[in-house]
């Protein structure tokens, strides 16, 4: 083993999972988080089998499963007439095919489960309410009182840890906006499926919906082109942003437009993505999660990639000395993240298709069996770290 102790900046999914993954290899860590407490950012999250496999290995999955739902299927449907276009079975099928479950849950459910595990791990120490403006030894030592062997930047899309890595990725606005809101089960229109995840597709936009057990309701995410405001997430959608939302879904089925216009307190999320770049400095600093590869949510894999990064980093640093371990980590994870991003780009093209491309898409989808759709995802959901 090359290292004994790490300092991790950020206690999101990436940071907390990194602390647990390192602890599982006998490596201690300090986790520094700017927020005074870990609250619930955002709303729902889909967790695919490639991520739940890691959570199971870290002993966190059972806690999460108590609160989540396993969708029976993941369906693509028309946003114009609500017709079903394709169905990927999930539930027991996912467990059998990919060896681990597919679940939908509130984001805070995952974060709280990870937090409980970190707080009960003797090798992990959490420092809340401490914002870091740079990852130099003095700034980190000021908080933790010690010098780490490894610094992990798990500080999200607007990472400051990137400044320590020459040629690190830069983030830019993607030209797409997500509007997120929830609807209670009592008020939910009938097109919202209680049995699974549905992506309604339409020209230049799509709407993802799924039930959340924790709130006895539904999580909805509408994604469309839009203009950015600040470098921030989770802004309240004012009147102008609401009317932008309805403009983007004009021509959609009336039930969908109604749910969008009635949405209670939607939040407005400009979507940012990271460019290619260096993820490590060749010595002792490395990026994980959105800090390394913030991506569009078109394949619902950002948190899953953060979870995979964490487990992979611990795997490499426990096997070999540091500079080499970081190089191996970067090579392996960049290839994986690039493939997932490319899949997301393909989904963006297919989901938002218009005119003849949309007709062709619908015909191709109608011809595909659930088995062939599942086979197409084996590389993604069946992935095992350390194989
Ligand atoms: C609309 C939408 C839907 C999504 N749906 C899914 C989905 O269904 N499935 C999925 O897998 N992914 C999904 N994602 C992606 C996923 O949410 C992110 O990829 C994931 O949360 C990234 O985790 P992270 O820990 O890398 O970053 P973050 O969650 O951003 O965590 C970074 C942490 O670092 C802290 N921090 C930042 N700067 C500092 C500093 N200077 N000092 C100290 N602390 C700092 C922050 O406070 C924060 O706690 C979605 C994203 C969006 C926008």
CSV table of C-alpha atoms and ligand atoms in Angstrom, one decimal:
chain,number,residue,atom,x,y,z
A,1,UNK,CA,0.0,0.0,0.0
A,2,UNK,CA,1.3,3.4,-0.9
A,3,UNK,CA,-0.7,5.7,1.5
A,4,UNK,CA,-2.0,5.8,5.0
A,5,UNK,CA,-4.1,9.0,5.1
A,6,UNK,CA,-6.1,11.2,2.7
A,7,UNK,CA,-7.8,14.6,2.9
A,8,UNK,CA,-11.0,14.7,0.8
A,9,UNK,CA,-12.6,18.0,-0.1
A,10,UNK,CA,-16.4,17.8,-0.4
A,11,UNK,CA,-18.9,15.5,1.3
A,12,UNK,CA,-21.2,14.9,-1.6
A,13,UNK,CA,-21.8,11.4,-3.0
A,14,UNK,CA,-18.2,11.3,-4.4
A,15,UNK,CA,-16.5,12.5,-1.2
A,16,UNK,CA,-18.4,10.3,1.3
A,17,UNK,CA,-18.1,7.2,-0.9
A,18,UNK,CA,-14.4,7.9,-1.3
A,19,UNK,CA,-13.9,8.0,2.5
A,20,UNK,CA,-15.8,4.7,2.9
A,21,UNK,CA,-13.9,3.0,0.1
A,22,UNK,CA,-10.5,4.1,1.5
A,23,UNK,CA,-11.5,3.0,5.0
A,24,UNK,CA,-12.4,-0.4,3.6
A,25,UNK,CA,-8.8,-0.7,2.5
A,26,UNK,CA,-7.5,0.5,5.9
A,27,UNK,CA,-6.8,4.1,4.8
A,28,UNK,CA,-7.9,6.9,7.1
A,29,UNK,CA,-9.3,10.2,5.8
A,30,UNK,CA,-10.4,13.7,6.8
A,31,UNK,CA,-13.5,14.9,4.8
A,32,UNK,CA,-13.8,18.7,4.6
A,33,UNK,CA,-17.3,20.1,3.7
A,34,UNK,CA,-18.3,23.7,3.3
A,35,UNK,CA,-21.9,23.2,4.3
A,36,UNK,CA,-22.6,23.3,8.0
A,37,UNK,CA,-24.9,20.3,7.7
A,38,UNK,CA,-25.6,17.8,4.9
A,39,UNK,CA,-29.1,18.6,3.8
A,40,UNK,CA,-31.2,17.5,0.9
A,41,UNK,CA,-30.0,19.0,-2.4
A,42,UNK,CA,-32.2,18.3,-5.3
A,43,UNK,CA,-34.9,15.7,-5.3
A,44,UNK,CA,-34.8,12.2,-6.8
A,45,UNK,CA,-32.0,10.0,-8.0
A,46,UNK,CA,-31.9,6.8,-10.0
A,47,UNK,CA,-29.3,4.4,-8.9
A,48,UNK,CA,-28.3,1.8,-11.4
A,49,UNK,CA,-26.8,-1.7,-10.7
A,50,UNK,CA,-23.2,-0.6,-11.4
A,51,UNK,CA,-23.5,1.9,-8.5
A,52,UNK,CA,-25.6,-0.3,-6.2
A,53,UNK,CA,-23.0,-3.1,-6.5
A,54,UNK,CA,-20.4,-0.7,-5.0
A,55,UNK,CA,-22.8,0.4,-2.2
A,56,UNK,CA,-23.4,-3.3,-1.4
A,57,UNK,CA,-19.6,-3.9,-1.1
A,58,UNK,CA,-19.4,-0.9,1.2
A,59,UNK,CA,-22.2,-2.1,3.4
A,60,UNK,CA,-24.5,0.9,2.6
A,61,UNK,CA,-27.0,-0.7,0.3
A,62,UNK,CA,-29.2,-2.4,2.9
A,63,UNK,CA,-29.8,1.0,4.6
A,64,UNK,CA,-30.7,2.6,1.3
A,65,UNK,CA,-33.0,-0.2,0.2
A,66,UNK,CA,-35.2,0.3,3.3
A,67,UNK,CA,-36.3,3.6,1.8
A,68,UNK,CA,-36.3,3.2,-1.9
A,69,UNK,CA,-38.4,1.7,-4.6
A,70,UNK,CA,-37.3,-0.7,-7.3
A,71,UNK,CA,-39.0,0.3,-10.6
A,72,UNK,CA,-40.6,-2.5,-12.5
A,73,UNK,CA,-39.5,-1.0,-15.8
A,74,UNK,CA,-37.8,2.0,-17.4
A,75,UNK,CA,-40.1,3.2,-20.2
A,76,UNK,CA,-39.6,5.6,-23.1
A,77,UNK,CA,-42.9,7.2,-24.1
A,78,UNK,CA,-44.1,9.9,-26.5
A,79,UNK,CA,-44.6,13.3,-24.9
A,80,UNK,CA,-47.0,14.2,-27.6
A,81,UNK,CA,-49.6,11.4,-27.3
A,82,UNK,CA,-48.3,9.4,-24.2
A,83,UNK,CA,-47.9,6.3,-26.4
A,84,UNK,CA,-45.3,3.8,-25.0
A,85,UNK,CA,-42.2,3.5,-27.3
A,86,UNK,CA,-39.9,1.0,-25.5
A,87,UNK,CA,-39.6,-0.8,-22.2
A,88,UNK,CA,-36.6,-1.9,-20.3
A,89,UNK,CA,-37.5,-4.3,-17.5
A,90,UNK,CA,-36.0,-3.5,-14.1
A,91,UNK,CA,-37.0,-4.9,-10.7
A,92,UNK,CA,-36.1,-8.6,-10.4
A,93,UNK,CA,-34.9,-8.6,-14.0
A,94,UNK,CA,-32.2,-6.1,-13.2
A,95,UNK,CA,-31.1,-8.1,-10.1
A,96,UNK,CA,-30.8,-11.3,-12.3
A,97,UNK,CA,-29.2,-9.8,-15.3
A,98,UNK,CA,-26.8,-7.3,-13.7
A,99,UNK,CA,-26.4,-9.0,-10.3
A,100,UNK,CA,-27.5,-5.9,-8.4
A,101,UNK,CA,-30.7,-3.8,-8.0
A,102,UNK,CA,-31.9,-0.7,-9.8
A,103,UNK,CA,-33.6,1.8,-7.4
A,104,UNK,CA,-35.2,5.2,-7.2
A,105,UNK,CA,-34.8,7.3,-4.1
A,106,UNK,CA,-34.6,10.7,-2.6
A,107,UNK,CA,-31.1,12.2,-2.9
A,108,UNK,CA,-31.0,12.8,0.8
A,109,UNK,CA,-31.7,9.1,1.5
A,110,UNK,CA,-28.4,8.2,-0.2
A,111,UNK,CA,-26.5,11.0,1.4
A,112,UNK,CA,-27.8,10.3,4.9
A,113,UNK,CA,-27.0,6.5,4.5
A,114,UNK,CA,-23.4,7.4,3.4
A,115,UNK,CA,-23.1,9.9,6.2
A,116,UNK,CA,-24.2,7.4,8.8
A,117,UNK,CA,-21.6,4.9,7.5
A,118,UNK,CA,-18.9,7.6,7.5
A,119,UNK,CA,-19.7,8.7,11.1
A,120,UNK,CA,-19.6,5.2,12.4
A,121,UNK,CA,-16.3,4.4,10.6
A,122,UNK,CA,-13.3,4.9,13.0
A,123,UNK,CA,-11.0,5.7,10.1
A,124,UNK,CA,-13.2,8.6,8.7
A,125,UNK,CA,-13.4,12.1,10.2
A,126,UNK,CA,-15.8,14.7,8.9
A,127,UNK,CA,-15.3,18.5,9.2
A,128,UNK,CA,-18.5,20.4,8.4
A,129,UNK,CA,-18.9,24.1,7.8
A,130,UNK,CA,-15.3,24.5,6.5
A,131,UNK,CA,-14.9,26.0,3.1
A,132,UNK,CA,-11.6,25.5,1.4
A,133,UNK,CA,-10.3,28.1,-1.1
A,134,UNK,CA,-7.4,26.0,-2.3
A,135,UNK,CA,-5.9,22.6,-1.6
A,136,UNK,CA,-2.4,23.7,-0.5
A,137,UNK,CA,-1.0,21.9,2.5
A,138,UNK,CA,-1.4,24.9,4.8
A,139,UNK,CA,-5.1,25.4,4.0
A,140,UNK,CA,-6.0,21.8,4.5
A,141,UNK,CA,-3.7,21.4,7.5
A,142,UNK,CA,-5.4,24.4,9.1
A,143,UNK,CA,-8.6,22.4,9.2
A,144,UNK,CA,-7.4,18.8,9.8
A,145,UNK,CA,-4.2,19.4,11.8
A,146,UNK,CA,-2.3,16.9,9.6
A,147,UNK,CA,-0.5,16.5,6.3
A,148,UNK,CA,-2.2,13.9,4.0
A,149,UNK,CA,-0.4,11.5,1.6
A,150,UNK,CA,-3.2,12.1,-0.9
A,151,UNK,CA,-5.6,15.0,-1.6
A,152,UNK,CA,-8.9,14.1,-3.2
A,153,UNK,CA,-11.0,16.9,-4.9
A,154,UNK,CA,-14.6,15.7,-4.6
A,155,UNK,CA,-15.9,19.3,-4.6
A,156,UNK,CA,-18.3,19.1,-7.5
A,157,UNK,CA,-18.7,21.0,-10.7
A,158,UNK,CA,-17.2,24.2,-9.5
A,159,UNK,CA,-14.2,22.5,-7.9
A,160,UNK,CA,-11.4,24.6,-6.4
A,161,UNK,CA,-9.2,21.4,-6.1
A,162,UNK,CA,-8.8,21.7,-9.9
A,163,UNK,CA,-6.6,24.7,-9.4
A,164,UNK,CA,-3.9,22.4,-8.1
A,165,UNK,CA,-3.8,20.4,-11.3
A,166,UNK,CA,-2.4,21.9,-14.4
A,167,UNK,CA,-4.6,21.2,-17.5
A,168,UNK,CA,-7.6,20.2,-15.3
A,169,UNK,CA,-11.0,20.2,-16.9
A,170,UNK,CA,-13.0,23.4,-17.2
A,171,UNK,CA,-16.8,23.5,-16.8
A,172,UNK,CA,-19.2,25.3,-19.1
A,173,UNK,CA,-22.9,25.7,-19.5
A,174,UNK,CA,-24.3,23.0,-21.7
A,175,UNK,CA,-27.2,25.0,-23.2
A,176,UNK,CA,-29.7,22.8,-21.3
A,177,UNK,CA,-31.8,23.5,-18.2
A,178,UNK,CA,-33.4,21.1,-15.8
A,179,UNK,CA,-36.6,22.0,-14.0
A,180,UNK,CA,-37.1,19.8,-11.0
A,181,UNK,CA,-40.3,19.4,-8.9
A,182,UNK,CA,-42.4,16.9,-7.1
A,183,UNK,CA,-46.1,16.0,-7.2
A,184,UNK,CA,-47.9,14.3,-4.3
A,185,UNK,CA,-49.5,10.9,-5.0
A,186,UNK,CA,-52.9,12.4,-4.2
A,187,UNK,CA,-52.6,15.0,-7.0
A,188,UNK,CA,-50.7,12.9,-9.5
A,189,UNK,CA,-52.3,12.7,-13.0
A,190,UNK,CA,-52.8,9.2,-14.4
A,191,UNK,CA,-50.0,9.4,-17.0
A,192,UNK,CA,-47.4,9.3,-14.1
A,193,UNK,CA,-46.6,5.6,-13.7
A,194,UNK,CA,-46.5,4.2,-10.2
A,195,UNK,CA,-44.6,1.2,-11.4
A,196,UNK,CA,-41.5,2.7,-12.8
A,197,UNK,CA,-39.3,5.3,-14.4
A,198,UNK,CA,-40.8,7.0,-17.5
A,199,UNK,CA,-39.0,9.4,-19.9
A,200,UNK,CA,-41.5,11.2,-22.1
A,201,UNK,CA,-39.8,12.4,-25.2
A,202,UNK,CA,-40.6,15.3,-27.5
A,203,UNK,CA,-38.9,17.8,-29.8
A,204,UNK,CA,-35.9,19.4,-28.1
A,205,UNK,CA,-37.1,18.3,-24.6
A,206,UNK,CA,-37.9,15.4,-22.4
A,207,UNK,CA,-39.6,14.8,-19.0
A,208,UNK,CA,-38.4,12.1,-16.6
A,209,UNK,CA,-40.8,10.9,-13.8
A,210,UNK,CA,-40.7,8.3,-11.2
A,211,UNK,CA,-42.3,7.5,-7.8
A,212,UNK,CA,-40.5,8.3,-4.6
A,213,UNK,CA,-41.5,6.3,-1.5
A,214,UNK,CA,-40.0,8.8,0.9
A,215,UNK,CA,-42.4,11.6,-0.1
A,216,UNK,CA,-45.4,9.5,-1.2
A,217,UNK,CA,-45.3,11.2,-4.5
A,218,UNK,CA,-43.4,11.6,-7.8
A,219,UNK,CA,-40.1,13.2,-8.8
A,220,UNK,CA,-40.2,15.0,-12.1
A,221,UNK,CA,-37.3,16.5,-14.1
A,222,UNK,CA,-38.0,18.4,-17.3
A,223,UNK,CA,-35.0,19.0,-19.5
A,224,UNK,CA,-34.9,21.4,-22.4
A,225,UNK,CA,-32.7,24.0,-24.1
A,226,UNK,CA,-32.6,27.3,-22.1
A,227,UNK,CA,-30.6,30.3,-21.1
A,228,UNK,CA,-28.3,30.1,-18.1
A,229,UNK,CA,-28.4,32.5,-15.2
A,230,UNK,CA,-25.8,32.2,-12.4
A,231,UNK,CA,-23.1,29.6,-11.8
A,232,UNK,CA,-25.4,27.8,-9.4
A,233,UNK,CA,-27.9,25.0,-9.0
A,234,UNK,CA,-31.3,24.7,-7.5
A,235,UNK,CA,-32.5,28.2,-8.0
A,236,UNK,CA,-36.2,28.9,-7.5
A,237,UNK,CA,-38.0,29.2,-10.9
A,238,UNK,CA,-39.4,32.7,-11.1
A,239,UNK,CA,-42.2,33.7,-13.6
A,240,UNK,CA,-39.8,34.2,-16.5
A,241,UNK,CA,-38.2,30.7,-15.9
A,242,UNK,CA,-41.7,29.1,-15.6
A,243,UNK,CA,-42.8,30.6,-18.9
A,244,UNK,CA,-39.6,29.4,-20.5
A,245,UNK,CA,-40.5,25.9,-19.3
A,246,UNK,CA,-44.0,26.1,-20.8
A,247,UNK,CA,-42.6,27.4,-24.1
A,248,UNK,CA,-40.2,24.5,-24.4
A,249,UNK,CA,-43.1,22.1,-24.0
A,250,UNK,CA,-45.6,23.8,-26.3
A,251,UNK,CA,-47.3,21.2,-28.5
A,252,UNK,CA,-46.9,18.5,-25.8
A,253,UNK,CA,-49.8,16.4,-24.5
A,254,UNK,CA,-52.2,18.6,-22.5
A,255,UNK,CA,-51.8,16.4,-19.3
A,256,UNK,CA,-48.1,17.0,-19.4
A,257,UNK,CA,-48.5,20.7,-20.0
A,258,UNK,CA,-50.9,20.9,-17.1
A,259,UNK,CA,-48.6,19.2,-14.7
A,260,UNK,CA,-45.8,21.6,-15.7
A,261,UNK,CA,-48.0,24.7,-15.3
A,262,UNK,CA,-49.3,23.5,-11.9
A,263,UNK,CA,-45.8,22.6,-10.6
A,264,UNK,CA,-45.4,23.7,-7.1
A,265,UNK,CA,-42.0,25.5,-6.5
A,266,UNK,CA,-40.0,24.0,-9.4
A,267,UNK,CA,-36.3,24.5,-9.1
A,268,UNK,CA,-34.2,25.6,-12.0
A,269,UNK,CA,-30.9,23.8,-12.7
A,270,UNK,CA,-28.7,25.1,-15.5
A,271,UNK,CA,-26.7,22.1,-16.6
A,272,UNK,CA,-22.9,22.3,-16.7
A,273,UNK,CA,-20.4,19.9,-18.1
A,274,UNK,CA,-16.7,19.4,-17.7
A,275,UNK,CA,-14.3,19.4,-20.7
A,276,UNK,CA,-11.5,16.9,-21.1
A,277,UNK,CA,-8.4,17.5,-19.0
A,278,UNK,CA,-6.0,16.2,-16.4
A,279,UNK,CA,-7.6,14.6,-13.3
A,280,UNK,CA,-4.4,14.3,-11.2
A,281,UNK,CA,-1.1,16.1,-10.8
A,282,UNK,CA,1.3,13.2,-11.1
A,283,UNK,CA,2.1,13.3,-7.3
A,284,UNK,CA,-0.6,13.5,-4.7
A,285,UNK,CA,-3.8,15.2,-5.8
A,286,UNK,CA,-6.7,13.7,-7.8
A,287,UNK,CA,-10.2,14.6,-8.8
A,288,UNK,CA,-13.3,12.4,-8.5
A,289,UNK,CA,-17.0,12.8,-9.3
A,290,UNK,CA,-18.4,16.0,-10.9
A,291,UNK,CA,-15.1,17.8,-10.2
A,292,UNK,CA,-13.5,15.5,-12.8
A,293,UNK,CA,-16.3,14.8,-15.2
A,294,UNK,CA,-19.5,16.7,-14.6
A,295,UNK,CA,-21.9,15.4,-17.2
A,296,UNK,CA,-25.4,15.9,-18.5
A,297,UNK,CA,-28.0,13.7,-16.8
A,298,UNK,CA,-29.1,12.1,-20.1
A,299,UNK,CA,-28.1,8.6,-18.9
A,300,UNK,CA,-28.7,9.3,-15.1
A,301,UNK,CA,-25.1,8.3,-14.3
A,302,UNK,CA,-23.4,11.3,-12.7
A,303,UNK,CA,-23.7,10.0,-9.1
A,304,UNK,CA,-23.1,6.4,-10.3
A,305,UNK,CA,-19.8,7.5,-11.9
A,306,UNK,CA,-18.9,9.3,-8.6
A,307,UNK,CA,-19.5,6.1,-6.7
A,308,UNK,CA,-17.5,4.0,-9.2
A,309,UNK,CA,-14.6,6.6,-9.1
A,310,UNK,CA,-14.4,6.3,-5.3
A,311,UNK,CA,-14.2,2.5,-5.3
A,312,UNK,CA,-11.7,2.5,-8.2
A,313,UNK,CA,-9.5,5.1,-6.5
A,314,UNK,CA,-9.3,3.0,-3.3
A,315,UNK,CA,-8.6,-0.1,-5.3
A,316,UNK,CA,-5.7,1.5,-7.1
A,317,UNK,CA,-4.1,3.3,-4.2
A,318,UNK,CA,-4.2,0.1,-2.1
A,319,UNK,CA,-2.3,-1.9,-4.7
A,320,UNK,CA,0.5,0.3,-5.8
A,321,UNK,CA,2.5,3.4,-5.0
A,322,UNK,CA,1.0,6.8,-5.4
A,323,UNK,CA,2.0,8.4,-8.7
A,324,UNK,CA,1.4,5.1,-10.5
A,325,UNK,CA,-1.9,4.4,-8.7
A,326,UNK,CA,-3.2,7.8,-9.8
A,327,UNK,CA,-2.1,7.3,-13.4
A,328,UNK,CA,-3.9,3.9,-13.4
A,329,UNK,CA,-7.0,5.4,-11.8
A,330,UNK,CA,-7.1,8.2,-14.3
A,331,UNK,CA,-6.6,6.0,-17.4
A,332,UNK,CA,-9.3,3.5,-16.3
A,333,UNK,CA,-11.9,6.1,-15.2
A,334,UNK,CA,-11.4,8.5,-18.1
A,335,UNK,CA,-12.2,5.7,-20.6
A,336,UNK,CA,-15.3,4.7,-18.6
A,337,UNK,CA,-16.6,8.3,-18.1
A,338,UNK,CA,-16.0,9.1,-21.8
A,339,UNK,CA,-18.1,6.1,-22.8
A,340,UNK,CA,-20.9,7.1,-20.4
A,341,UNK,CA,-20.8,10.7,-21.7
A,342,UNK,CA,-21.0,9.5,-25.3
A,343,UNK,CA,-24.0,7.4,-24.4
A,344,UNK,CA,-25.6,10.5,-22.8
A,345,UNK,CA,-24.9,12.5,-26.0
A,346,UNK,CA,-26.6,9.8,-28.0
A,347,UNK,CA,-29.6,9.8,-25.7
A,348,UNK,CA,-29.8,13.6,-26.0
A,349,UNK,CA,-29.9,13.3,-29.8
A,350,UNK,CA,-32.5,10.5,-29.7
A,351,UNK,CA,-34.7,11.9,-26.8
A,352,UNK,CA,-35.0,15.4,-28.3
A,353,UNK,CA,-35.3,14.3,-32.0
A,354,UNK,CA,-37.7,16.1,-34.3
A,355,UNK,CA,-39.3,15.5,-37.7
A,356,UNK,CA,-38.0,12.4,-39.7
A,357,UNK,CA,-35.4,11.5,-37.1
A,358,UNK,CA,-38.2,11.2,-34.5
A,359,UNK,CA,-40.2,8.9,-36.8
A,360,UNK,CA,-37.2,6.8,-37.5
A,361,UNK,CA,-36.4,6.6,-33.8
A,362,UNK,CA,-39.9,5.5,-32.9
A,363,UNK,CA,-39.9,2.8,-35.5
A,364,UNK,CA,-36.5,1.5,-34.4
A,365,UNK,CA,-37.6,1.5,-30.7
A,366,UNK,CA,-40.8,-0.4,-31.5
A,367,UNK,CA,-38.8,-3.1,-33.2
A,368,UNK,CA,-36.5,-3.7,-30.3
A,369,UNK,CA,-37.2,-6.4,-27.8
A,370,UNK,CA,-36.7,-5.7,-24.1
A,371,UNK,CA,-33.9,-8.3,-24.2
A,372,UNK,CA,-32.0,-6.4,-26.9
A,373,UNK,CA,-32.4,-3.1,-25.1
A,374,UNK,CA,-31.0,-4.8,-21.9
A,375,UNK,CA,-28.1,-6.3,-23.8
A,376,UNK,CA,-27.1,-2.8,-25.0
A,377,UNK,CA,-26.7,-1.8,-21.4
A,378,UNK,CA,-24.7,-4.7,-20.1
A,379,UNK,CA,-21.4,-2.8,-20.4
A,380,UNK,CA,-22.9,0.0,-18.3
A,381,UNK,CA,-24.9,-1.7,-15.6
A,382,UNK,CA,-22.8,-4.9,-15.4
A,383,UNK,CA,-19.5,-3.1,-14.8
A,384,UNK,CA,-17.4,-4.3,-11.9
A,385,UNK,CA,-14.5,-2.3,-10.5
A,386,UNK,CA,-11.2,-4.2,-10.1
A,387,UNK,CA,-12.1,-6.9,-12.7
B,1,LIG,C1,-31.2,17.3,-13.0
B,1,LIG,C2,-30.2,16.3,-12.5
B,1,LIG,C3,-30.6,14.9,-12.4
B,1,LIG,C4,-29.7,13.9,-12.0
B,1,LIG,N1,-30.1,12.6,-11.9
B,1,LIG,C5,-29.2,11.7,-11.6
B,1,LIG,C6,-29.5,10.3,-11.5
B,1,LIG,O1,-30.7,10.0,-11.6
B,1,LIG,N2,-28.6,9.4,-11.2
B,1,LIG,C7,-27.3,9.7,-11.1
B,1,LIG,O2,-26.4,8.8,-10.9
B,1,LIG,N3,-26.9,11.0,-11.2
B,1,LIG,C8,-27.8,12.0,-11.5
B,1,LIG,N4,-27.4,13.3,-11.5
B,1,LIG,C9,-25.9,13.7,-11.3
B,1,LIG,C10,-25.5,13.7,-9.9
B,1,LIG,O3,-26.5,14.5,-9.1
B,1,LIG,C11,-24.1,14.3,-9.7
B,1,LIG,O4,-23.3,13.8,-10.7
B,1,LIG,C12,-23.5,13.9,-8.3
B,1,LIG,O5,-24.4,14.4,-7.3
B,1,LIG,C13,-22.1,14.5,-8.2
B,1,LIG,O6,-21.7,14.2,-6.9
B,1,LIG,P1,-20.3,14.9,-6.4
B,1,LIG,O7,-20.2,14.4,-5.0
B,1,LIG,O8,-19.2,14.7,-7.3
B,1,LIG,O9,-20.6,16.5,-6.4
B,1,LIG,P2,-21.6,17.3,-5.4
B,1,LIG,O10,-22.8,16.6,-5.2
B,1,LIG,O11,-21.7,18.7,-6.1
B,1,LIG,O12,-20.8,17.5,-4.1
B,1,LIG,C14,-19.7,18.4,-3.9
B,1,LIG,C15,-19.6,18.7,-2.4
B,1,LIG,O13,-18.4,19.5,-2.2
B,1,LIG,C16,-18.8,20.6,-1.4
B,1,LIG,N5,-17.8,21.7,-1.7
B,1,LIG,C17,-17.8,22.3,-2.9
B,1,LIG,N6,-16.8,23.2,-2.9
B,1,LIG,C18,-16.2,23.1,-1.6
B,1,LIG,C19,-15.1,23.8,-1.0
B,1,LIG,N7,-14.5,24.8,-1.7
B,1,LIG,N8,-14.8,23.5,0.3
B,1,LIG,C20,-15.5,22.5,0.9
B,1,LIG,N9,-16.5,21.9,0.4
B,1,LIG,C21,-16.9,22.1,-0.9
B,1,LIG,C22,-20.2,20.9,-1.7
B,1,LIG,O14,-20.8,21.6,-0.7
B,1,LIG,C23,-20.8,19.5,-1.9
B,1,LIG,O15,-21.3,19.0,-0.7
B,1,LIG,C24,-28.3,14.3,-11.8
B,1,LIG,C25,-27.9,15.7,-11.9
B,1,LIG,C26,-28.9,16.6,-12.3
B,1,LIG,C27,-28.4,18.0,-12.4
